[in-house]
Coordinates of C-alpha atoms in Angstrom, one line a residue:
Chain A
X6 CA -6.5 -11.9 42.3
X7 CA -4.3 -14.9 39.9
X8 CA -7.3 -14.9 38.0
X9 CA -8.0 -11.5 37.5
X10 CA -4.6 -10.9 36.6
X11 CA -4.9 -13.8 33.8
X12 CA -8.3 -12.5 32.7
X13 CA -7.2 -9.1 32.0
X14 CA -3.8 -10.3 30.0
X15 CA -6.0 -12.4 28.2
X16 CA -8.7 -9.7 26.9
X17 CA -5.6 -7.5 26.5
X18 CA -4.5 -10.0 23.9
X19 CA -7.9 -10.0 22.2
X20 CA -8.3 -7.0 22.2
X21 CA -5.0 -5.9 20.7
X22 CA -5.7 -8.4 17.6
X23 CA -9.1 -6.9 17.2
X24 CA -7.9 -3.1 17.8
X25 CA -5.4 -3.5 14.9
X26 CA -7.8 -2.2 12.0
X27 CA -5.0 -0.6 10.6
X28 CA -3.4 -3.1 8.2
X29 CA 0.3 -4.3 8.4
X30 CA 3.1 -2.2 7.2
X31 CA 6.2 -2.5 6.9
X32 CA 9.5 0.1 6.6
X33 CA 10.6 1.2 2.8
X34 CA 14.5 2.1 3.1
X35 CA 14.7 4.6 0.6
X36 CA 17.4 4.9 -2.2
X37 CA 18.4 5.8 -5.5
X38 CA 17.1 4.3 -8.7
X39 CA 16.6 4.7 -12.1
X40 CA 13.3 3.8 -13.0
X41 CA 11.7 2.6 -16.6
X42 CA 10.8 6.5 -17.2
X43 CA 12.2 8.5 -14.9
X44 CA 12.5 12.6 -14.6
X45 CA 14.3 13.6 -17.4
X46 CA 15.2 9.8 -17.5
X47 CA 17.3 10.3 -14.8
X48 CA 17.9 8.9 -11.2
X49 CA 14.8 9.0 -8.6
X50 CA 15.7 9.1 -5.2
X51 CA 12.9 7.8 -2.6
X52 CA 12.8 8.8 0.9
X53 CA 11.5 6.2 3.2
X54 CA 8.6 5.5 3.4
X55 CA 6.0 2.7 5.4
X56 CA 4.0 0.5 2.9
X57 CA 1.5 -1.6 3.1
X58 CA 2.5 -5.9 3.3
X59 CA -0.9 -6.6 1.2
X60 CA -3.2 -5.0 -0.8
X61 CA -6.4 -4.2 0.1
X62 CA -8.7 -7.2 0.3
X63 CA -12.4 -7.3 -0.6
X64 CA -13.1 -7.7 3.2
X65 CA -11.6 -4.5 4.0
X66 CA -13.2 -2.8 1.3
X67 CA -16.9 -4.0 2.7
X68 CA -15.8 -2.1 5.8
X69 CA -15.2 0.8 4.6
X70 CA -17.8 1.2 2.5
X71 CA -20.0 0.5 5.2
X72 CA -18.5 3.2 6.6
X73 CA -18.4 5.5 3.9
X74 CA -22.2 5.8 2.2
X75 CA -20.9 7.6 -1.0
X76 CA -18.4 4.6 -2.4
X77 CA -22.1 2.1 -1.5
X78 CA -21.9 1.1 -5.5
X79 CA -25.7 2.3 -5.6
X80 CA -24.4 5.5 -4.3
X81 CA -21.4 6.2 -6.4
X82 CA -21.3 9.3 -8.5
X83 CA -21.0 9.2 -12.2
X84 CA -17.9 11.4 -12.0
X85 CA -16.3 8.9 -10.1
X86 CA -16.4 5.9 -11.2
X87 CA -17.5 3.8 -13.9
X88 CA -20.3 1.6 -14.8
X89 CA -18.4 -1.5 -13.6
X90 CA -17.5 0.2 -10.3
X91 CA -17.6 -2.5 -7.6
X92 CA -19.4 -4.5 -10.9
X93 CA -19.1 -8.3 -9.0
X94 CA -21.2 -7.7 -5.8
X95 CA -24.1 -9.0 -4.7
X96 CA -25.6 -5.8 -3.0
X97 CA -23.8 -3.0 -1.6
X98 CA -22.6 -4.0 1.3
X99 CA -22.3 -7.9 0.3
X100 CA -19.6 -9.9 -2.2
X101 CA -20.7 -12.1 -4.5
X102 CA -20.6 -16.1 -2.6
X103 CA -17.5 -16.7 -5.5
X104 CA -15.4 -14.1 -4.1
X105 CA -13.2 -14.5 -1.4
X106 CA -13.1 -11.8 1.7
X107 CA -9.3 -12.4 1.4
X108 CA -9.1 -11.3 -2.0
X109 CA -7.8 -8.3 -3.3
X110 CA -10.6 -6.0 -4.1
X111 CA -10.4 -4.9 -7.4
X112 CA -12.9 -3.4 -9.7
X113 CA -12.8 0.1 -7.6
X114 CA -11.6 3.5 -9.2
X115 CA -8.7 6.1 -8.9
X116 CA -11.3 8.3 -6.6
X117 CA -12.3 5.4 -4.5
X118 CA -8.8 3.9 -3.9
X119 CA -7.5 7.5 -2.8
X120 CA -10.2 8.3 -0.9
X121 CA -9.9 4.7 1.0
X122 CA -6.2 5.7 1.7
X123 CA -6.6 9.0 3.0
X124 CA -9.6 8.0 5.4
X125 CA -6.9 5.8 7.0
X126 CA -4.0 8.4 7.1
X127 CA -2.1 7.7 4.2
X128 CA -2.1 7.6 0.7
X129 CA -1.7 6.0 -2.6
X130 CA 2.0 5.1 -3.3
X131 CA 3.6 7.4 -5.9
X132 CA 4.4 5.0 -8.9
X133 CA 8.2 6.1 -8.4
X134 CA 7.7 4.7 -5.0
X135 CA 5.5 1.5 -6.3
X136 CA 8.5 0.2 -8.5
X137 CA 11.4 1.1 -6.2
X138 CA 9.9 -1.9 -3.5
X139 CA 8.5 -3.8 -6.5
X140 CA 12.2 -4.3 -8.4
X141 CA 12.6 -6.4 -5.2
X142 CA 12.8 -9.9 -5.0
X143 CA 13.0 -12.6 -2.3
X144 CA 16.5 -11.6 -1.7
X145 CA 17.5 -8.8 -3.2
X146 CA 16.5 -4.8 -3.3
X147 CA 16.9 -4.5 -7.0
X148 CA 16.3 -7.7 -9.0
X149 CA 15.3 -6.1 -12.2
X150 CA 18.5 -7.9 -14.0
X151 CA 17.7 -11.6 -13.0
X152 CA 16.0 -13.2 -15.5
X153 CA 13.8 -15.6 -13.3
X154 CA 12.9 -12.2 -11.6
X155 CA 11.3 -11.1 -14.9
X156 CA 10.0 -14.6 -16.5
X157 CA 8.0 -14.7 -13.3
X158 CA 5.9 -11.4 -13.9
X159 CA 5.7 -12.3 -17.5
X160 CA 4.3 -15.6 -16.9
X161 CA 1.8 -14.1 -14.3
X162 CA 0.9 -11.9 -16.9
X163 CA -0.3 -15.1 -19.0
X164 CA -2.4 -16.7 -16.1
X165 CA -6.2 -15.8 -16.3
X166 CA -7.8 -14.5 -12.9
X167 CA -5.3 -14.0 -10.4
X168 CA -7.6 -11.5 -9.2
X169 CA -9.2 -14.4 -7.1
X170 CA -6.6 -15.8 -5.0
X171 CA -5.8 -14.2 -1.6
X172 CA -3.3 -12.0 -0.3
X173 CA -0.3 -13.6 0.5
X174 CA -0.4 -15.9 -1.9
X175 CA 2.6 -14.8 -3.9
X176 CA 6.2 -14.4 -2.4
X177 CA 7.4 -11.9 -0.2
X178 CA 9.8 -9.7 -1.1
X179 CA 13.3 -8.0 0.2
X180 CA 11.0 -5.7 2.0
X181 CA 8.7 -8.0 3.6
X182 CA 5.9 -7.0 1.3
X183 CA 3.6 -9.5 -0.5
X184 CA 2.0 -9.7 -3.9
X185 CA 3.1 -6.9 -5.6
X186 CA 3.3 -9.1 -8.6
X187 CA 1.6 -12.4 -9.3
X188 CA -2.3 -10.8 -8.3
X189 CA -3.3 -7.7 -9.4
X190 CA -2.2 -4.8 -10.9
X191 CA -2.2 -1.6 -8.4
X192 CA -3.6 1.8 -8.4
X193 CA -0.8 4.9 -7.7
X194 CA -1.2 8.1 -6.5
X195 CA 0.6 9.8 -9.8
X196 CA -0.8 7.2 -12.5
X197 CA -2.0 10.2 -14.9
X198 CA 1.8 11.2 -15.1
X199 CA 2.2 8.7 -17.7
X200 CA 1.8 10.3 -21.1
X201 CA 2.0 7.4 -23.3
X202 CA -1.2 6.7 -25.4
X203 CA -2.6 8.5 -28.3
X204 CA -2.0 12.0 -26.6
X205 CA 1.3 11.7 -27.0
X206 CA 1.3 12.3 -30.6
X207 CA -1.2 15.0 -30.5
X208 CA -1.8 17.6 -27.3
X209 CA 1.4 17.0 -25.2
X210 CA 3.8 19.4 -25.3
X211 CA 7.1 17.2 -24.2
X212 CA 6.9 14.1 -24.9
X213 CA 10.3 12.6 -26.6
X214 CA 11.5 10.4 -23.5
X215 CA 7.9 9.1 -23.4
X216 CA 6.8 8.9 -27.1
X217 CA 5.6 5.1 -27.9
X218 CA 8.2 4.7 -30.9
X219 CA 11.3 5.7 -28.4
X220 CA 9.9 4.2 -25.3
X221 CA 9.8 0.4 -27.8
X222 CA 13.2 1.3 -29.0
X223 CA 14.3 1.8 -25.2
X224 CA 12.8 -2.0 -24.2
X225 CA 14.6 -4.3 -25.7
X226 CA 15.1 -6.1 -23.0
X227 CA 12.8 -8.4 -21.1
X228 CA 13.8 -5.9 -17.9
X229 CA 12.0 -3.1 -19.6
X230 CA 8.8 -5.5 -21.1
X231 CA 7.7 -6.2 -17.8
X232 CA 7.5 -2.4 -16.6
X233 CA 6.9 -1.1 -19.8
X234 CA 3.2 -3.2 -19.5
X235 CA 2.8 -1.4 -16.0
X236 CA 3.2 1.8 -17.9
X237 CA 1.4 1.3 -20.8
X238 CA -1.6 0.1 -18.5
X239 CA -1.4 3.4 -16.5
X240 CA -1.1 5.6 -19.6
X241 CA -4.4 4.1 -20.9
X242 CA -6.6 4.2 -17.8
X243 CA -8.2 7.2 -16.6
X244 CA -9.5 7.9 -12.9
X245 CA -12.8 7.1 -12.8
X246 CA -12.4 3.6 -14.8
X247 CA -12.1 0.4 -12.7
X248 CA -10.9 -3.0 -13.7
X249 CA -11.1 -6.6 -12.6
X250 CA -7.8 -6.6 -12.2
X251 CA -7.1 -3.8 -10.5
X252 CA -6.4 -3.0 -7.1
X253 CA -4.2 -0.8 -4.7
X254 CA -2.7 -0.3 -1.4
X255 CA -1.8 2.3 0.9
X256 CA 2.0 3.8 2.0
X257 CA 2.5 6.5 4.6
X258 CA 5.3 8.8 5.2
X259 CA 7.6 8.6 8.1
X260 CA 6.7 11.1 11.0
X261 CA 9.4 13.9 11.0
X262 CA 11.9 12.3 13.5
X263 CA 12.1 16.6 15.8
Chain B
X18 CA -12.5 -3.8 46.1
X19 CA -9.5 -4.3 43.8
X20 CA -10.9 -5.9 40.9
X21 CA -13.3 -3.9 40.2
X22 CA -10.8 -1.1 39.8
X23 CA -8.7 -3.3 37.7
X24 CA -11.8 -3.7 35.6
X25 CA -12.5 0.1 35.4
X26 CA -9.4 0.8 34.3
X27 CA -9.1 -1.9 31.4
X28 CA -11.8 -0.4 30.4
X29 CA -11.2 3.1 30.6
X30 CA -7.8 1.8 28.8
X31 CA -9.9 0.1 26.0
X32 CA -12.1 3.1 25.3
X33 CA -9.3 5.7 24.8
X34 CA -7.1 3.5 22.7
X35 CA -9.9 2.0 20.6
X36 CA -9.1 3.0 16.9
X37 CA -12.6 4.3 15.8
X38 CA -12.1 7.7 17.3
X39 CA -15.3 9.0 16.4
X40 CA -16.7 11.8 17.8
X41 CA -20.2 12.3 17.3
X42 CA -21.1 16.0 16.7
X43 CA -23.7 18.5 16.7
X44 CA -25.5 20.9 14.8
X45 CA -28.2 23.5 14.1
X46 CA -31.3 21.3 12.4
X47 CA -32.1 24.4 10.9
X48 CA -28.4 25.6 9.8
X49 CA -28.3 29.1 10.9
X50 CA -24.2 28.7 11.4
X51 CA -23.9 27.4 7.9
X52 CA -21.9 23.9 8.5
X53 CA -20.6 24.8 12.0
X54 CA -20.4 21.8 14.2
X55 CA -20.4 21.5 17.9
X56 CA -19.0 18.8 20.2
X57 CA -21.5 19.1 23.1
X58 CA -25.1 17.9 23.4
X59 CA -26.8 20.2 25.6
X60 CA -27.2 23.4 23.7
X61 CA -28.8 25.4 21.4
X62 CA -28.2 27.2 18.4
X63 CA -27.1 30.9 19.2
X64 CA -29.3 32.6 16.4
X65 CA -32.4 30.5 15.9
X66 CA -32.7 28.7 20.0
X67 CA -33.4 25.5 18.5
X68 CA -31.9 22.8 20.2
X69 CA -28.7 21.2 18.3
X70 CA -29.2 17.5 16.5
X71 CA -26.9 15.7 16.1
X72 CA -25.3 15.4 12.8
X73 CA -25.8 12.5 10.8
X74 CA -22.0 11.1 8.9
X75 CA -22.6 12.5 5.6
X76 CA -23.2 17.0 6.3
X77 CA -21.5 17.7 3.0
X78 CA -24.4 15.3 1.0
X79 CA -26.7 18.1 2.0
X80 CA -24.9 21.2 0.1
X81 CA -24.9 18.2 -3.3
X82 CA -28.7 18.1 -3.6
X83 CA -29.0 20.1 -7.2
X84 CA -25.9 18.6 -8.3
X85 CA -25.7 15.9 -11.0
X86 CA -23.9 12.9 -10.2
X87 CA -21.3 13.8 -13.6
X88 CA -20.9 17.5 -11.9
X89 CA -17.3 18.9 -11.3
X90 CA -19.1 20.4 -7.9
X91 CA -19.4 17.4 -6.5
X92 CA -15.2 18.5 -5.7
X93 CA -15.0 19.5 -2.1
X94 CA -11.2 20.5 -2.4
X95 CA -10.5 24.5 -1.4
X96 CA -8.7 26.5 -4.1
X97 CA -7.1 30.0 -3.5
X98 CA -7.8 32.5 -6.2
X99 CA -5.1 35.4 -7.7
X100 CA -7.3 37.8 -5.7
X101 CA -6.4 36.0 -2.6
X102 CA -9.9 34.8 -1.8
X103 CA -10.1 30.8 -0.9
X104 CA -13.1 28.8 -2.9
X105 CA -14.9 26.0 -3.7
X106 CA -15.9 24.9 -7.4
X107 CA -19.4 25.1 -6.7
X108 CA -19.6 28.5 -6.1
X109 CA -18.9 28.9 -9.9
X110 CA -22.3 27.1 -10.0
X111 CA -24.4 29.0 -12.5
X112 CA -22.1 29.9 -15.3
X113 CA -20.4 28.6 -18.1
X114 CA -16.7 28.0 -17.2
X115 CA -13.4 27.3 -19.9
X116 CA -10.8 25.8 -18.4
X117 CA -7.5 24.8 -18.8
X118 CA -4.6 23.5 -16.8
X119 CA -1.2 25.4 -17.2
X120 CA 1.6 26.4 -14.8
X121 CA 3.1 30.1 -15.1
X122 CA 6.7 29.2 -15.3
X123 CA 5.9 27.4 -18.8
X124 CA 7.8 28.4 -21.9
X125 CA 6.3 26.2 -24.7
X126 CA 2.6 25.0 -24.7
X127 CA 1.5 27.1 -22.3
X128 CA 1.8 30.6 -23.6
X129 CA 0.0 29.0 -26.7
X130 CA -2.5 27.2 -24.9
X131 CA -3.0 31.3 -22.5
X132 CA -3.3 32.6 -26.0
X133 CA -5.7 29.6 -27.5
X134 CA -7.8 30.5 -24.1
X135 CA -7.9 34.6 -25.1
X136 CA -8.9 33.7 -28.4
X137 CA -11.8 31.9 -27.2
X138 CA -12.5 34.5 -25.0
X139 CA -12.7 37.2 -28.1
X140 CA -14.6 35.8 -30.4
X141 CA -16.8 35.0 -27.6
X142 CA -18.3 38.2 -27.0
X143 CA -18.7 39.7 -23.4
X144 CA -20.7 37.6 -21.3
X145 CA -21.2 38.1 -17.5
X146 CA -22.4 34.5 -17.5
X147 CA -19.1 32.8 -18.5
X148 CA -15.7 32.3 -16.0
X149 CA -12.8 31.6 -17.9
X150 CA -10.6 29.6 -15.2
X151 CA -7.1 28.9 -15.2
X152 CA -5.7 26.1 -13.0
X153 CA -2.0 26.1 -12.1
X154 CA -0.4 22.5 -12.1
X155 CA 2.6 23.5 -9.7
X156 CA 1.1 24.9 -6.8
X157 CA 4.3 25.3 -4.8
X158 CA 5.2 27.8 -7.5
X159 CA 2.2 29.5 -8.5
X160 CA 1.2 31.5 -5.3
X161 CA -2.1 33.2 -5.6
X162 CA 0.8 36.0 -5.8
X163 CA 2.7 34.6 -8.7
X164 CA -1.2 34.0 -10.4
X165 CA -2.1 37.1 -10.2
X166 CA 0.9 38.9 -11.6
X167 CA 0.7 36.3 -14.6
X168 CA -2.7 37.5 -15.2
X169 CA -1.5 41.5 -15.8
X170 CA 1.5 40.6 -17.7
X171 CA -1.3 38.6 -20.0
X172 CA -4.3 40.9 -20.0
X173 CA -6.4 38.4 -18.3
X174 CA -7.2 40.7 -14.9
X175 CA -10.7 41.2 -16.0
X176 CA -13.2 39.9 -14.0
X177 CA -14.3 37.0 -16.3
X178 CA -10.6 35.4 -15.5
X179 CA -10.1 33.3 -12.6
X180 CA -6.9 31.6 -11.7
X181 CA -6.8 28.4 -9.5
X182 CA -3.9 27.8 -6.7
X183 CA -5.0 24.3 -5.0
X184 CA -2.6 21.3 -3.8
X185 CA -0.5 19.1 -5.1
X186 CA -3.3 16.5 -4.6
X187 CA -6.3 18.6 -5.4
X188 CA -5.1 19.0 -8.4
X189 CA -3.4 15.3 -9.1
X190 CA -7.6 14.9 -8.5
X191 CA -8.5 17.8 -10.9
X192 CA -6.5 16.4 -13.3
X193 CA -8.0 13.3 -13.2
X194 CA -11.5 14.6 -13.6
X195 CA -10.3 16.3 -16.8
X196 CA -8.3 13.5 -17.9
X197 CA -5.5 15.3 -17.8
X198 CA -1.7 14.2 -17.8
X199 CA 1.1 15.9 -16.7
X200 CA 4.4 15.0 -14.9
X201 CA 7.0 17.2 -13.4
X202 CA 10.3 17.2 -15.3
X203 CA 12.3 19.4 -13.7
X204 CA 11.6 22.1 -10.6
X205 CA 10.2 24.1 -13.1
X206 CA 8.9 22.3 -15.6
X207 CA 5.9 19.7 -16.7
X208 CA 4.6 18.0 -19.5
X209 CA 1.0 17.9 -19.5
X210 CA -1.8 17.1 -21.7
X211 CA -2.9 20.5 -24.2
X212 CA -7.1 20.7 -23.1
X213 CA -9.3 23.2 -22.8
X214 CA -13.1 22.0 -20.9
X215 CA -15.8 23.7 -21.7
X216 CA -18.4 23.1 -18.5
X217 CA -22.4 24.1 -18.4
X218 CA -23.4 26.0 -15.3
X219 CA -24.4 22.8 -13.3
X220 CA -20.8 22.1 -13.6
X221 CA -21.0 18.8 -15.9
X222 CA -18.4 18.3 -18.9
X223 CA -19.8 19.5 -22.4
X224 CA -16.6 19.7 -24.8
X225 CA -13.2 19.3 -24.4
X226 CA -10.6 20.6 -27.2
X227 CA -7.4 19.2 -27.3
X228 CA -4.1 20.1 -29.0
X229 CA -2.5 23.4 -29.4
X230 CA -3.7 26.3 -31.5
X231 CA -6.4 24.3 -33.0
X232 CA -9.4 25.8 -34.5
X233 CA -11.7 26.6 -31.7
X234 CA -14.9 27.3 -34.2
X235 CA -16.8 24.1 -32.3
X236 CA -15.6 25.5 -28.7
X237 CA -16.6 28.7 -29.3
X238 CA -20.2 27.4 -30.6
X239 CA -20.5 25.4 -28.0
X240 CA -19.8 27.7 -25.3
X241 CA -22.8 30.2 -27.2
X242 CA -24.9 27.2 -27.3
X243 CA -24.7 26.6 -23.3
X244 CA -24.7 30.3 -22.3
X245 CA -27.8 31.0 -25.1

């Protein structure tokens, strides 16, 4: 009977550690901010929220795409994604022997990183949402002010290929959540929001808070270089274009506490 | 005795808790209930007695098959229309559709860009062979409702108008596929990026014009050339 009773705890635990498909996430306290380019410039306020601890890794990615026949890079439509969609790997179901299954995939498109998020329940986080938990450091919420806060992103900004080293590799933050800077830059749900590229001199109808001369006038400091790159990035991509160095991870709303 | 129960129930336990919750399904092999799915193996379909198959995971590849890989019906999102009818974008397969992305409470590019779209429209002369389609970017506000009174206030409650009510993340997607920007401001108000698409009738891009009041000579050829 002992033994039975040992067995069964013992696959429990197995199987618990194999049953967890769903990756990690951890609780986003929400709050009031005001972001690089807010509303109106103004104060955001973020409910909570649960958000992923790492981005997606390549490993994850073969999963799903095993799973899901139209993101197979052979399968892909045109509309969306790009020529370099998933451009590294060996076949469609295999990574290329110099990438690492704990790596964060990258080279994937707006389409493909929304639809990976939904088919788990959630989403991609809104980029109000992405920098709230990203102005975190190790110790505090809103580190935006330190300067050895902002030297660091700069100087990962300098490194070549962080794109191959694995989750976790960069520090955690206030919120428990890993890698938000240092790897890769991240897909958000509201990217195409950003109007700051050639349109906004053109076709856009409001565009003063978000026109390139104001928006350099605006960052002076290095607090405002560091985002503003985020920003300019997202301005200049569109959905269907994917990057070696960019990935994404997923956030999901609380369940209404009735 | 015991342990054998212990062992059923583990793995009863296992099996219900498991996180793959995939049921398979069944269907028609011949489709007679369109995409209707069943749960349950033993049957057969009510109108042609053929016994159901089960359904392979990709059904909605099946309804692609004449669709181009760059074609905007390759979008499997449900819109509601100002008529109140619900839709997809590929049963505009087949014509030559304009489109633009405005939202009804707008004060500044959006009249211009309704007006930009009527312009279009006239020197265009009546085809039954082009949709003009406009897509509301707020669709909390814009109730198929609110659409429809837009289009009598604007003249455009002919038949060759169609206005679009989808989500807020159907149409973050539409967006996207247009390359469209906009952000809300305020409750009521967004910027967004001044295009008008020009699509052939397999639903894949052919022109874009962008700006406000611009001259539409090379839309309005363009949309002759495709429907021609």
């Amino acid at each position: 009977m002992n033994t039975i009773f040992r067995l069964t705890i013992a696959i429990f635990f197995l199987w618990v550690s194999n049953v967890n498909c769903q990756s990690e996430m951890v609780l986003i306290k929400g709050g009031t901010y005001t972001p690089l380019y807010g509303r109106d410039s103004l104060q955001v306020t973020i409910s909570d929220f649960k958000m992923d601890v790492y981005p997606v890794t390549n490993q994850e990615f073969v999963a799903f795409v095993k799973e899901h026949q139209k993101w197979k890079k052979s399968k892909v439509l045109k509309l969306f994604a790009d020529g370099n969609y998933l451009f590294n790997w060996k076949s469609d179901t295999e990574l290329d022997p110099s990438q690492s299954l704990k790596a964060p995939i990258t080279g994937i498109s707006w389409f493909a990183a929304n639809d990976y998020c939904e088919c788990q329940g959630k989403r991609l986080p809104t980029i109000d949402e992405w920098e709230y938990v990203a102005m975190a450091n190790e110790k505090m919420p809103d580190a935006r002010k330190l300067k050895n806060y902002n030297e660091y992103i700069l100087s990962w900004y300098e490194k070549p290929k962080t794109f191959n080293n694995e989750i976790g590799s960069t520090f955690k933050n206030y919120w428990n959540v890993y890698d938000l800077h240092g790897l890769v830059w991240e897909w958000t749900s509201d990217f195409n929001s950003v109007l700051i590229s050639g349109e906004s001199r053109k076709d856009v109808d409001n565009d003063s808070n978000l026109f390139c001369g104001s928006a350099a006038i605006g960052a002076t400091d290095l607090m405002n270089y560091a985002a503003f790159m985020r920003y300019a990035i997202r301005g200049s991509v569109k959905a269907k274009y994917t990057m070696k160095n960019l990935g994404f991870r997923c956030v999901s709303d609380i369940e209404n506490k009735q | 005795m015991k342990p054998l129960k212990y062992i059923t129930f583990l793995f009863l336990f296992m099996t219900f808790t498991s996180c793959k919750k995939e049921a398979i399904t069944y269907q028609c092999p011949m489709q007679c209930e369109g995409e209707n799915t069943f749960t349950t193996e033993k049957g057969s379909c009510s109108v042609c007695k053929m016994d159901l198959k089960p359904v392979a995971n990709q059904t909605k590849k099946i309804v692609t098959d004449e669709i181009s890989d760059e074609s905007i019906f390759n979008l499997t999102s449900k819109w509601n229309t100002e008529e109140g009818k619900t839709i997809q974008l590929k049963e505009l397969k087949g014509k030559t559709l304009v489109m633009v992305m405005v939202y009804t409470t707008c004060k500044a590019a959006c009249p211009r860009l309704v007006a930009d779209m009527r312009s279009i429209e006239e020197k265009v002369s009546k085809n039954d062979d082009i949709q003009y389609i406009l897509i509301s970017i707020d669709p909390e506000t814009d109730t198929p409702k609110r659409l429809k009174e837009f289009a009598i206030e604007n003249f455009m409650d002919g038949k060759q108008w169609t206005f679009l009510q989808g989500t807020e993340s159907s149409v973050r997607e539409f967006a996207n596929v247009l390359a469209v920007k906009y952000k809300q401001i305020s409750p009521l108000d967004f910027s967004h990026s001044n295009i008008i698409s020009v699509f052939n009738s397999d639903g894949e891009l052919a022109h874009q014009q962008e700006g406000l009041g611009v001259d539409n000579k090379e839309t309005v050829s363009k949309i002759l050339e495709l429907v021609n």
